[in-house]
Amino acid sequence: MESLFSCPICGQALTREEGRYTCPAGHSFDTAKEGYVNLLPANRQHSKAPGDDGEMIAARSAFLGGGWYQPLQLKLCQLIQETSSPSPVLLDVGCGEGYYTAAAAAVAARKGGRTAGIDLSKAAVKRAAKRCREGEFAVASAYHLPVGNAAVDILVDCFSPLAAEEFARVLRPGGLFLYVVPGPRHLWELKEVLYDTPYENQEKEELYPGFRYREVVPVETTFTLPGQSSIQSLFGMTPYAWKTPKAGVERLAALESLTVTAQFRIHVMEKT
């Protein structure tokens, strides 16, 4: 069966076989028992375990499983439904544990399409592959996508590294790039607990070579986390978990509940 992925060594199309992926040049990549494939060459790994670690992935899975970010998931699915062509090829770059990927894949499948996801974290891709059996998943870098030129109709990047040149390469002309970033006051109430002088995120529209803007879609939701388990899951999946002063961590640990506003911006761009 033809794969949506291409060989990371020679660039030729990969074929899915029982237990492995192969290319015409004879390069072969084993399929893990969870269903994903590792397409990150050793010379492109900057550490033994690149990407988010298992602890952060577990925290994100626990938090997203609570449905707190469902409004963003639903809006992404709505945009894919309304703007994609028939039989779309969808690529989720930085797919994480597959929360958004699985929902997007269901929309693409209803239109006769196919979905693939990549992430630098093996721990994340394992979860994504088990969560979304109809998709293809690979450990890979956003800066060296194992995908052919102009092979993708929709590319989703949700809070993941931006590799605009690579994204433009793999998208077909007229293809859509859905880029999700935090709004200015995303998780503001959490930041007020953690830091003495929190600051707003910068909001900007940056035009990348090879793309033109269609629109910026705002998504905002407010929810109350009912206890330390959900509070710590949110904290654990954010970069704040790495760089919060001890006093802020202690203030957060003392809370019995926390009302938080999540503020997103979906930048909708088109490949020229």
Short mmCIF file of N, CA and C in Angstrom, two decimals, residues 64-246:
data_model
loop_
_atom_site.label_atom_id
_atom_site.label_comp_id
_atom_site.label_asym_id
_atom_site.label_seq_id
_atom_site.Cartn_x
_atom_site.Cartn_y
_atom_site.Cartn_z
N LEU A 64 -6.01 17.30 27.95
CA LEU A 64 -6.85 17.34 26.75
C LEU A 64 -7.99 16.34 26.84
N GLY A 65 -7.75 15.23 27.55
CA GLY A 65 -8.80 14.24 27.74
C GLY A 65 -9.98 14.78 28.54
N GLY A 66 -9.76 15.86 29.28
CA GLY A 66 -10.84 16.49 30.03
C GLY A 66 -11.75 17.35 29.18
N GLY A 67 -11.38 17.56 27.90
CA GLY A 67 -12.23 18.32 26.98
C GLY A 67 -12.11 19.83 27.12
N TRP A 68 -11.13 20.32 27.87
CA TRP A 68 -11.03 21.76 28.13
C TRP A 68 -10.72 22.55 26.86
N TYR A 69 -10.01 21.93 25.93
CA TYR A 69 -9.66 22.62 24.68
C TYR A 69 -10.54 22.16 23.51
N GLN A 70 -11.66 21.57 23.80
CA GLN A 70 -12.53 21.09 22.71
C GLN A 70 -12.99 22.20 21.76
N PRO A 71 -13.25 23.43 22.24
CA PRO A 71 -13.64 24.48 21.28
C PRO A 71 -12.62 24.69 20.17
N LEU A 72 -11.33 24.58 20.49
CA LEU A 72 -10.31 24.70 19.45
C LEU A 72 -10.37 23.51 18.50
N GLN A 73 -10.52 22.32 19.04
CA GLN A 73 -10.63 21.12 18.21
C GLN A 73 -11.80 21.23 17.24
N LEU A 74 -12.95 21.68 17.75
CA LEU A 74 -14.15 21.80 16.92
C LEU A 74 -13.98 22.85 15.83
N LYS A 75 -13.34 23.97 16.15
CA LYS A 75 -13.14 25.02 15.15
C LYS A 75 -12.18 24.55 14.06
N LEU A 76 -11.12 23.84 14.43
CA LEU A 76 -10.21 23.30 13.42
C LEU A 76 -10.95 22.35 12.48
N CYS A 77 -11.79 21.49 13.05
CA CYS A 77 -12.55 20.55 12.24
C CYS A 77 -13.52 21.27 11.32
N GLN A 78 -14.13 22.34 11.82
CA GLN A 78 -15.05 23.13 11.00
C GLN A 78 -14.33 23.76 9.82
N LEU A 79 -13.16 24.32 10.07
CA LEU A 79 -12.38 24.92 8.98
C LEU A 79 -11.97 23.88 7.95
N ILE A 80 -11.57 22.71 8.40
CA ILE A 80 -11.18 21.64 7.47
C ILE A 80 -12.38 21.20 6.64
N GLN A 81 -13.52 21.06 7.28
CA GLN A 81 -14.74 20.66 6.59
C GLN A 81 -15.14 21.68 5.53
N GLU A 82 -15.05 22.96 5.88
CA GLU A 82 -15.55 24.01 4.99
C GLU A 82 -14.58 24.38 3.88
N THR A 83 -13.30 24.18 4.10
CA THR A 83 -12.32 24.71 3.15
C THR A 83 -11.56 23.66 2.35
N SER A 84 -11.64 22.41 2.74
CA SER A 84 -10.83 21.41 2.06
C SER A 84 -11.50 20.90 0.79
N SER A 85 -10.66 20.43 -0.13
CA SER A 85 -11.15 19.85 -1.37
C SER A 85 -11.61 18.42 -1.12
N PRO A 86 -12.30 17.79 -2.08
CA PRO A 86 -12.64 16.37 -1.93
C PRO A 86 -11.37 15.53 -1.82
N SER A 87 -11.44 14.46 -1.05
CA SER A 87 -10.32 13.53 -0.85
C SER A 87 -9.04 14.25 -0.44
N PRO A 88 -9.07 15.06 0.60
CA PRO A 88 -7.88 15.83 0.97
C PRO A 88 -6.82 14.96 1.63
N VAL A 89 -5.57 15.32 1.38
CA VAL A 89 -4.44 14.75 2.12
C VAL A 89 -4.09 15.75 3.21
N LEU A 90 -4.18 15.31 4.47
CA LEU A 90 -3.97 16.19 5.62
C LEU A 90 -2.72 15.76 6.37
N LEU A 91 -1.88 16.72 6.70
CA LEU A 91 -0.66 16.45 7.48
C LEU A 91 -0.68 17.31 8.73
N ASP A 92 -0.57 16.66 9.89
CA ASP A 92 -0.48 17.35 11.17
C ASP A 92 0.98 17.34 11.61
N VAL A 93 1.59 18.51 11.61
CA VAL A 93 3.00 18.64 11.97
C VAL A 93 3.10 18.99 13.46
N GLY A 94 3.81 18.16 14.22
CA GLY A 94 3.82 18.33 15.66
C GLY A 94 2.51 17.82 16.24
N CYS A 95 2.14 16.62 15.83
CA CYS A 95 0.81 16.07 16.15
C CYS A 95 0.64 15.73 17.62
N GLY A 96 1.76 15.64 18.36
CA GLY A 96 1.65 15.29 19.77
C GLY A 96 0.98 13.94 19.96
N GLU A 97 0.11 13.87 20.98
CA GLU A 97 -0.56 12.62 21.30
C GLU A 97 -1.78 12.35 20.42
N GLY A 98 -2.07 13.24 19.46
CA GLY A 98 -3.10 12.97 18.47
C GLY A 98 -4.49 13.47 18.79
N TYR A 99 -4.63 14.34 19.80
CA TYR A 99 -5.96 14.84 20.18
C TYR A 99 -6.62 15.58 19.01
N TYR A 100 -5.90 16.50 18.40
CA TYR A 100 -6.46 17.24 17.26
C TYR A 100 -6.40 16.40 15.99
N THR A 101 -5.36 15.60 15.85
CA THR A 101 -5.17 14.79 14.63
C THR A 101 -6.33 13.83 14.42
N ALA A 102 -6.73 13.13 15.48
CA ALA A 102 -7.80 12.13 15.35
C ALA A 102 -9.10 12.77 14.89
N ALA A 103 -9.42 13.94 15.46
CA ALA A 103 -10.66 14.62 15.07
C ALA A 103 -10.58 15.12 13.63
N ALA A 104 -9.42 15.68 13.25
CA ALA A 104 -9.24 16.16 11.88
C ALA A 104 -9.26 15.02 10.88
N ALA A 105 -8.67 13.88 11.26
CA ALA A 105 -8.64 12.72 10.38
C ALA A 105 -10.05 12.20 10.10
N ALA A 106 -10.92 12.27 11.11
CA ALA A 106 -12.31 11.82 10.91
C ALA A 106 -13.01 12.70 9.88
N VAL A 107 -12.75 14.01 9.92
CA VAL A 107 -13.34 14.92 8.93
C VAL A 107 -12.79 14.62 7.54
N ALA A 108 -11.47 14.46 7.45
CA ALA A 108 -10.86 14.17 6.15
C ALA A 108 -11.37 12.84 5.59
N ALA A 109 -11.54 11.84 6.46
CA ALA A 109 -12.00 10.52 6.01
C ALA A 109 -13.41 10.59 5.44
N ARG A 110 -14.25 11.41 6.07
CA ARG A 110 -15.64 11.55 5.57
C ARG A 110 -15.66 12.18 4.18
N LYS A 111 -14.61 12.89 3.84
CA LYS A 111 -14.51 13.50 2.51
C LYS A 111 -13.67 12.65 1.56
N GLY A 112 -13.35 11.43 2.00
CA GLY A 112 -12.57 10.52 1.17
C GLY A 112 -11.08 10.74 1.25
N GLY A 113 -10.62 11.47 2.28
CA GLY A 113 -9.22 11.82 2.36
C GLY A 113 -8.40 10.92 3.28
N ARG A 114 -7.12 11.25 3.40
CA ARG A 114 -6.18 10.51 4.22
C ARG A 114 -5.40 11.48 5.11
N THR A 115 -4.89 10.96 6.22
CA THR A 115 -4.21 11.80 7.20
C THR A 115 -2.90 11.18 7.65
N ALA A 116 -1.91 12.04 7.85
CA ALA A 116 -0.63 11.62 8.43
C ALA A 116 -0.24 12.63 9.50
N GLY A 117 0.52 12.16 10.48
CA GLY A 117 1.01 13.05 11.52
C GLY A 117 2.46 12.75 11.83
N ILE A 118 3.21 13.80 12.15
CA ILE A 118 4.60 13.60 12.56
C ILE A 118 4.87 14.38 13.84
N ASP A 119 5.81 13.88 14.61
CA ASP A 119 6.25 14.57 15.82
C ASP A 119 7.66 14.12 16.12
N LEU A 120 8.42 15.00 16.76
CA LEU A 120 9.79 14.67 17.13
C LEU A 120 9.84 13.71 18.31
N SER A 121 8.77 13.69 19.09
CA SER A 121 8.72 12.88 20.31
C SER A 121 8.17 11.49 20.04
N LYS A 122 8.98 10.47 20.32
CA LYS A 122 8.53 9.10 20.17
C LYS A 122 7.37 8.79 21.12
N ALA A 123 7.45 9.33 22.34
CA ALA A 123 6.38 9.11 23.32
C ALA A 123 5.05 9.66 22.81
N ALA A 124 5.09 10.78 22.14
CA ALA A 124 3.87 11.38 21.60
C ALA A 124 3.32 10.56 20.44
N VAL A 125 4.19 10.19 19.51
CA VAL A 125 3.75 9.46 18.31
C VAL A 125 3.16 8.10 18.68
N LYS A 126 3.71 7.46 19.70
CA LYS A 126 3.14 6.19 20.17
C LYS A 126 1.67 6.36 20.53
N ARG A 127 1.37 7.41 21.29
CA ARG A 127 -0.01 7.66 21.71
C ARG A 127 -0.89 8.02 20.51
N ALA A 128 -0.36 8.84 19.61
CA ALA A 128 -1.14 9.26 18.45
C ALA A 128 -1.51 8.07 17.56
N ALA A 129 -0.55 7.18 17.34
CA ALA A 129 -0.81 6.03 16.48
C ALA A 129 -1.87 5.11 17.06
N LYS A 130 -1.86 4.96 18.39
CA LYS A 130 -2.88 4.11 19.03
C LYS A 130 -4.23 4.80 19.05
N ARG A 131 -4.22 6.13 19.10
CA ARG A 131 -5.47 6.89 19.19
C ARG A 131 -6.18 6.97 17.83
N CYS A 132 -5.41 7.07 16.77
CA CYS A 132 -5.97 7.32 15.43
C CYS A 132 -5.47 6.24 14.47
N ARG A 133 -6.16 5.11 14.49
CA ARG A 133 -5.72 3.96 13.70
C ARG A 133 -5.80 4.19 12.20
N GLU A 134 -6.69 5.10 11.76
CA GLU A 134 -6.84 5.31 10.32
C GLU A 134 -5.75 6.22 9.75
N GLY A 135 -4.95 6.86 10.62
CA GLY A 135 -3.88 7.73 10.15
C GLY A 135 -2.54 7.02 10.09
N GLU A 136 -1.57 7.68 9.45
CA GLU A 136 -0.19 7.22 9.45
C GLU A 136 0.62 8.16 10.34
N PHE A 137 1.53 7.61 11.13
CA PHE A 137 2.30 8.44 12.04
C PHE A 137 3.78 8.08 11.99
N ALA A 138 4.60 9.12 12.11
CA ALA A 138 6.04 8.92 12.05
C ALA A 138 6.76 9.85 13.02
N VAL A 139 7.83 9.36 13.59
CA VAL A 139 8.77 10.21 14.31
C VAL A 139 9.59 10.92 13.24
N ALA A 140 9.53 12.24 13.22
CA ALA A 140 10.22 13.00 12.18
C ALA A 140 10.32 14.46 12.61
N SER A 141 11.15 15.21 11.91
CA SER A 141 11.36 16.62 12.20
C SER A 141 10.53 17.50 11.27
N ALA A 142 9.97 18.58 11.82
CA ALA A 142 9.23 19.53 11.00
C ALA A 142 10.13 20.20 9.97
N TYR A 143 11.43 20.24 10.25
CA TYR A 143 12.37 20.92 9.36
C TYR A 143 12.89 20.02 8.25
N HIS A 144 12.58 18.73 8.32
CA HIS A 144 12.93 17.77 7.26
C HIS A 144 11.76 16.80 7.12
N LEU A 145 10.65 17.28 6.62
CA LEU A 145 9.45 16.45 6.55
C LEU A 145 9.63 15.29 5.57
N PRO A 146 9.32 14.07 5.99
CA PRO A 146 9.42 12.92 5.09
C PRO A 146 8.17 12.83 4.21
N VAL A 147 7.96 13.87 3.42
CA VAL A 147 6.76 14.00 2.58
C VAL A 147 7.19 14.60 1.25
N GLY A 148 6.58 14.14 0.17
CA GLY A 148 6.95 14.61 -1.16
C GLY A 148 6.53 16.04 -1.44
N ASN A 149 7.11 16.61 -2.49
CA ASN A 149 6.76 17.97 -2.90
C ASN A 149 5.29 18.04 -3.34
N ALA A 150 4.60 19.09 -2.90
CA ALA A 150 3.21 19.35 -3.30
C ALA A 150 2.30 18.14 -3.09
N ALA A 151 2.53 17.41 -2.00
CA ALA A 151 1.77 16.18 -1.75
C ALA A 151 0.60 16.39 -0.80
N VAL A 152 0.51 17.57 -0.18
CA VAL A 152 -0.43 17.79 0.92
C VAL A 152 -1.44 18.87 0.56
N ASP A 153 -2.71 18.64 0.92
CA ASP A 153 -3.77 19.64 0.69
C ASP A 153 -3.99 20.54 1.90
N ILE A 154 -3.85 20.00 3.11
CA ILE A 154 -4.04 20.76 4.34
C ILE A 154 -2.91 20.42 5.30
N LEU A 155 -2.25 21.44 5.81
CA LEU A 155 -1.21 21.24 6.82
C LEU A 155 -1.62 21.96 8.09
N VAL A 156 -1.64 21.23 9.20
CA VAL A 156 -2.01 21.78 10.50
C VAL A 156 -0.77 21.83 11.38
N ASP A 157 -0.56 22.98 12.00
CA ASP A 157 0.52 23.14 12.98
C ASP A 157 -0.09 23.81 14.20
N CYS A 158 -0.25 23.03 15.27
CA CYS A 158 -0.91 23.52 16.48
C CYS A 158 0.11 23.62 17.62
N PHE A 159 0.56 24.83 17.91
CA PHE A 159 1.54 25.08 18.97
C PHE A 159 2.86 24.35 18.74
N SER A 160 3.23 24.15 17.49
CA SER A 160 4.45 23.41 17.18
C SER A 160 5.42 24.29 16.40
N PRO A 161 6.68 23.86 16.27
CA PRO A 161 7.67 24.68 15.56
C PRO A 161 7.22 25.01 14.14
N LEU A 162 7.55 26.21 13.70
CA LEU A 162 7.19 26.68 12.37
C LEU A 162 8.37 26.48 11.43
N ALA A 163 8.14 25.74 10.36
CA ALA A 163 9.15 25.52 9.33
C ALA A 163 8.53 25.93 8.00
N ALA A 164 8.39 27.23 7.81
CA ALA A 164 7.59 27.76 6.69
C ALA A 164 8.08 27.27 5.33
N GLU A 165 9.40 27.19 5.16
CA GLU A 165 9.93 26.76 3.86
C GLU A 165 9.55 25.31 3.56
N GLU A 166 9.66 24.45 4.57
CA GLU A 166 9.28 23.05 4.39
C GLU A 166 7.77 22.93 4.18
N PHE A 167 6.99 23.71 4.90
CA PHE A 167 5.54 23.64 4.76
C PHE A 167 5.13 24.05 3.35
N ALA A 168 5.77 25.09 2.83
CA ALA A 168 5.47 25.53 1.46
C ALA A 168 5.87 24.46 0.44
N ARG A 169 6.94 23.75 0.73
CA ARG A 169 7.39 22.69 -0.20
C ARG A 169 6.37 21.57 -0.32
N VAL A 170 5.83 21.10 0.81
CA VAL A 170 4.97 19.91 0.77
C VAL A 170 3.52 20.25 0.42
N LEU A 171 3.11 21.52 0.55
CA LEU A 171 1.74 21.89 0.21
C LEU A 171 1.60 22.11 -1.29
N ARG A 172 0.48 21.67 -1.83
CA ARG A 172 0.20 21.94 -3.24
C ARG A 172 -0.24 23.39 -3.39
N PRO A 173 -0.14 23.98 -4.59
CA PRO A 173 -0.66 25.33 -4.82
C PRO A 173 -2.15 25.39 -4.46
N GLY A 174 -2.54 26.36 -3.68
CA GLY A 174 -3.91 26.46 -3.21
C GLY A 174 -4.19 25.70 -1.95
N GLY A 175 -3.19 24.92 -1.47
CA GLY A 175 -3.36 24.17 -0.24
C GLY A 175 -3.41 25.08 0.97
N LEU A 176 -3.98 24.59 2.06
CA LEU A 176 -4.21 25.40 3.25
C LEU A 176 -3.24 25.08 4.37
N PHE A 177 -2.81 26.12 5.04
CA PHE A 177 -1.94 26.02 6.21
C PHE A 177 -2.70 26.61 7.40
N LEU A 178 -3.04 25.75 8.37
CA LEU A 178 -3.74 26.18 9.58
C LEU A 178 -2.73 26.22 10.72
N TYR A 179 -2.39 27.42 11.15
CA TYR A 179 -1.32 27.64 12.13
C TYR A 179 -1.92 28.17 13.43
N VAL A 180 -1.89 27.35 14.47
CA VAL A 180 -2.51 27.72 15.75
C VAL A 180 -1.45 28.24 16.71
N VAL A 181 -1.69 29.45 17.21
CA VAL A 181 -0.78 30.08 18.17
C VAL A 181 -1.60 30.61 19.35
N PRO A 182 -0.96 30.86 20.49
CA PRO A 182 -1.69 31.42 21.62
C PRO A 182 -2.06 32.88 21.39
N GLY A 183 -3.24 33.28 21.89
CA GLY A 183 -3.63 34.68 21.87
C GLY A 183 -2.86 35.46 22.92
N PRO A 184 -3.02 36.80 22.94
CA PRO A 184 -2.25 37.64 23.87
C PRO A 184 -2.41 37.26 25.33
N ARG A 185 -3.62 36.87 25.74
CA ARG A 185 -3.86 36.57 27.16
C ARG A 185 -4.19 35.10 27.38
N HIS A 186 -3.57 34.26 26.58
CA HIS A 186 -3.76 32.81 26.73
C HIS A 186 -3.27 32.35 28.11
N LEU A 187 -4.14 31.67 28.85
CA LEU A 187 -3.82 31.15 30.19
C LEU A 187 -3.37 32.26 31.15
N TRP A 188 -3.96 33.42 30.99
CA TRP A 188 -3.53 34.58 31.78
C TRP A 188 -3.66 34.34 33.28
N GLU A 189 -4.74 33.73 33.71
CA GLU A 189 -4.96 33.51 35.14
C GLU A 189 -3.92 32.56 35.72
N LEU A 190 -3.50 31.58 34.93
CA LEU A 190 -2.41 30.69 35.37
C LEU A 190 -1.12 31.47 35.52
N LYS A 191 -0.82 32.33 34.56
CA LYS A 191 0.40 33.13 34.61
C LYS A 191 0.40 34.09 35.80
N GLU A 192 -0.79 34.60 36.15
CA GLU A 192 -0.88 35.49 37.31
C GLU A 192 -0.51 34.78 38.61
N VAL A 193 -0.82 33.49 38.69
CA VAL A 193 -0.45 32.71 39.87
C VAL A 193 1.05 32.42 39.87
N LEU A 194 1.59 32.11 38.72
CA LEU A 194 2.97 31.65 38.64
C LEU A 194 4.00 32.77 38.73
N TYR A 195 3.66 33.95 38.19
CA TYR A 195 4.66 35.01 38.06
C TYR A 195 4.18 36.30 38.72
N ASP A 196 5.12 37.06 39.24
CA ASP A 196 4.79 38.34 39.86
C ASP A 196 4.40 39.38 38.83
N THR A 197 5.03 39.34 37.66
CA THR A 197 4.73 40.32 36.60
C THR A 197 4.54 39.59 35.26
N PRO A 198 3.38 38.94 35.07
CA PRO A 198 3.15 38.24 33.80
C PRO A 198 3.03 39.24 32.65
N TYR A 199 3.32 38.78 31.46
CA TYR A 199 3.20 39.65 30.28
C TYR A 199 2.39 38.95 29.21
N GLU A 200 1.77 39.77 28.35
CA GLU A 200 0.95 39.23 27.28
C GLU A 200 1.82 38.69 26.15
N ASN A 201 1.30 37.69 25.44
CA ASN A 201 1.97 37.20 24.24
C ASN A 201 1.86 38.23 23.14
N GLN A 202 2.86 38.31 22.32
CA GLN A 202 2.83 39.24 21.19
C GLN A 202 1.87 38.71 20.13
N GLU A 203 1.06 39.61 19.60
CA GLU A 203 0.12 39.21 18.54
C GLU A 203 0.54 39.87 17.23
N LYS A 204 0.73 39.04 16.20
CA LYS A 204 1.16 39.60 14.92
C LYS A 204 0.74 38.68 13.78
N GLU A 205 0.64 39.26 12.60
CA GLU A 205 0.42 38.50 11.37
C GLU A 205 1.69 38.62 10.54
N GLU A 206 2.40 37.52 10.42
CA GLU A 206 3.64 37.53 9.65
C GLU A 206 3.43 36.78 8.35
N LEU A 207 3.70 37.45 7.25
CA LEU A 207 3.52 36.83 5.94
C LEU A 207 4.77 36.05 5.57
N TYR A 208 4.61 34.75 5.36
CA TYR A 208 5.74 33.87 5.05
C TYR A 208 5.84 33.67 3.54
N PRO A 209 7.05 33.56 3.01
CA PRO A 209 7.22 33.34 1.57
C PRO A 209 6.46 32.10 1.12
N GLY A 210 5.75 32.24 0.02
CA GLY A 210 5.00 31.12 -0.52
C GLY A 210 3.57 31.03 -0.03
N PHE A 211 3.16 31.96 0.85
CA PHE A 211 1.80 31.92 1.41
C PHE A 211 1.13 33.28 1.30
N ARG A 212 -0.20 33.26 1.29
CA ARG A 212 -0.98 34.49 1.45
C ARG A 212 -2.05 34.24 2.51
N TYR A 213 -2.37 35.28 3.24
CA TYR A 213 -3.36 35.16 4.32
C TYR A 213 -4.77 35.09 3.77
N ARG A 214 -5.57 34.22 4.39
CA ARG A 214 -7.01 34.22 4.17
C ARG A 214 -7.72 34.94 5.32
N GLU A 215 -7.39 34.53 6.55
CA GLU A 215 -8.03 35.12 7.72
C GLU A 215 -7.31 34.65 8.98
N VAL A 216 -7.61 35.32 10.09
CA VAL A 216 -7.17 34.88 11.41
C VAL A 216 -8.43 34.63 12.23
N VAL A 217 -8.61 33.39 12.67
CA VAL A 217 -9.84 32.99 13.37
C VAL A 217 -9.56 32.93 14.87
N PRO A 218 -10.24 33.76 15.66
CA PRO A 218 -10.04 33.70 17.11
C PRO A 218 -10.91 32.62 17.75
N VAL A 219 -10.36 31.95 18.74
CA VAL A 219 -11.10 30.97 19.54
C VAL A 219 -10.80 31.26 21.01
N GLU A 220 -11.84 31.40 21.81
CA GLU A 220 -11.63 31.68 23.23
C GLU A 220 -12.60 30.88 24.07
N THR A 221 -12.13 30.36 25.17
CA THR A 221 -12.98 29.58 26.07
C THR A 221 -12.48 29.75 27.50
N THR A 222 -13.41 29.78 28.44
CA THR A 222 -13.07 29.90 29.86
C THR A 222 -13.63 28.70 30.60
N PHE A 223 -12.82 28.12 31.46
CA PHE A 223 -13.24 26.90 32.17
C PHE A 223 -12.64 26.92 33.57
N THR A 224 -13.22 26.13 34.45
CA THR A 224 -12.72 26.03 35.83
C THR A 224 -12.19 24.64 36.08
N LEU A 225 -10.92 24.57 36.40
CA LEU A 225 -10.29 23.30 36.74
C LEU A 225 -10.60 22.99 38.20
N PRO A 226 -11.19 21.82 38.49
CA PRO A 226 -11.78 21.58 39.80
C PRO A 226 -10.84 21.12 40.91
N GLY A 227 -9.58 20.88 40.60
CA GLY A 227 -8.69 20.39 41.65
C GLY A 227 -7.26 20.32 41.17
N GLN A 228 -6.38 19.87 42.06
CA GLN A 228 -4.96 19.85 41.75
C GLN A 228 -4.60 18.92 40.58
N SER A 229 -5.34 17.85 40.41
CA SER A 229 -5.01 16.92 39.32
C SER A 229 -5.08 17.62 37.97
N SER A 230 -6.19 18.30 37.68
CA SER A 230 -6.33 18.98 36.40
C SER A 230 -5.46 20.23 36.32
N ILE A 231 -5.29 20.92 37.44
CA ILE A 231 -4.42 22.11 37.46
C ILE A 231 -2.98 21.72 37.12
N GLN A 232 -2.50 20.65 37.75
CA GLN A 232 -1.13 20.22 37.51
C GLN A 232 -0.95 19.64 36.10
N SER A 233 -2.00 19.04 35.55
CA SER A 233 -1.92 18.54 34.17
C SER A 233 -1.75 19.70 33.20
N LEU A 234 -2.51 20.78 33.41
CA LEU A 234 -2.35 21.96 32.56
C LEU A 234 -0.94 22.54 32.72
N PHE A 235 -0.52 22.73 33.95
CA PHE A 235 0.81 23.28 34.21
C PHE A 235 1.90 22.41 33.60
N GLY A 236 1.77 21.10 33.75
CA GLY A 236 2.79 20.17 33.28
C GLY A 236 2.96 20.11 31.79
N MET A 237 1.92 20.53 31.03
CA MET A 237 2.02 20.46 29.58
C MET A 237 2.49 21.78 28.97
N THR A 238 2.70 22.79 29.79
CA THR A 238 3.13 24.09 29.29
C THR A 238 4.63 24.30 29.50
N PRO A 239 5.24 25.24 28.77
CA PRO A 239 6.65 25.56 28.99
C PRO A 239 6.90 26.15 30.38
N TYR A 240 5.83 26.64 31.04
CA TYR A 240 5.99 27.22 32.37
C TYR A 240 6.52 26.18 33.37
N ALA A 241 6.26 24.91 33.11
CA ALA A 241 6.71 23.85 34.01
C ALA A 241 8.24 23.81 34.11
N TRP A 242 8.93 24.35 33.08
CA TRP A 242 10.39 24.32 33.08
C TRP A 242 11.01 25.56 33.72
N LYS A 243 10.25 26.65 33.79
CA LYS A 243 10.91 27.93 34.12
C LYS A 243 10.12 28.78 35.11
N THR A 244 9.37 28.14 35.98
CA THR A 244 8.60 28.88 36.98
C THR A 244 9.36 28.95 38.29
N PRO A 245 9.46 30.13 38.90
CA PRO A 245 10.11 30.23 40.21
C PRO A 245 9.41 29.37 41.26
N LYS A 246 10.16 28.95 42.26
CA LYS A 246 9.63 28.06 43.29
C LYS A 246 8.40 28.64 43.97
#
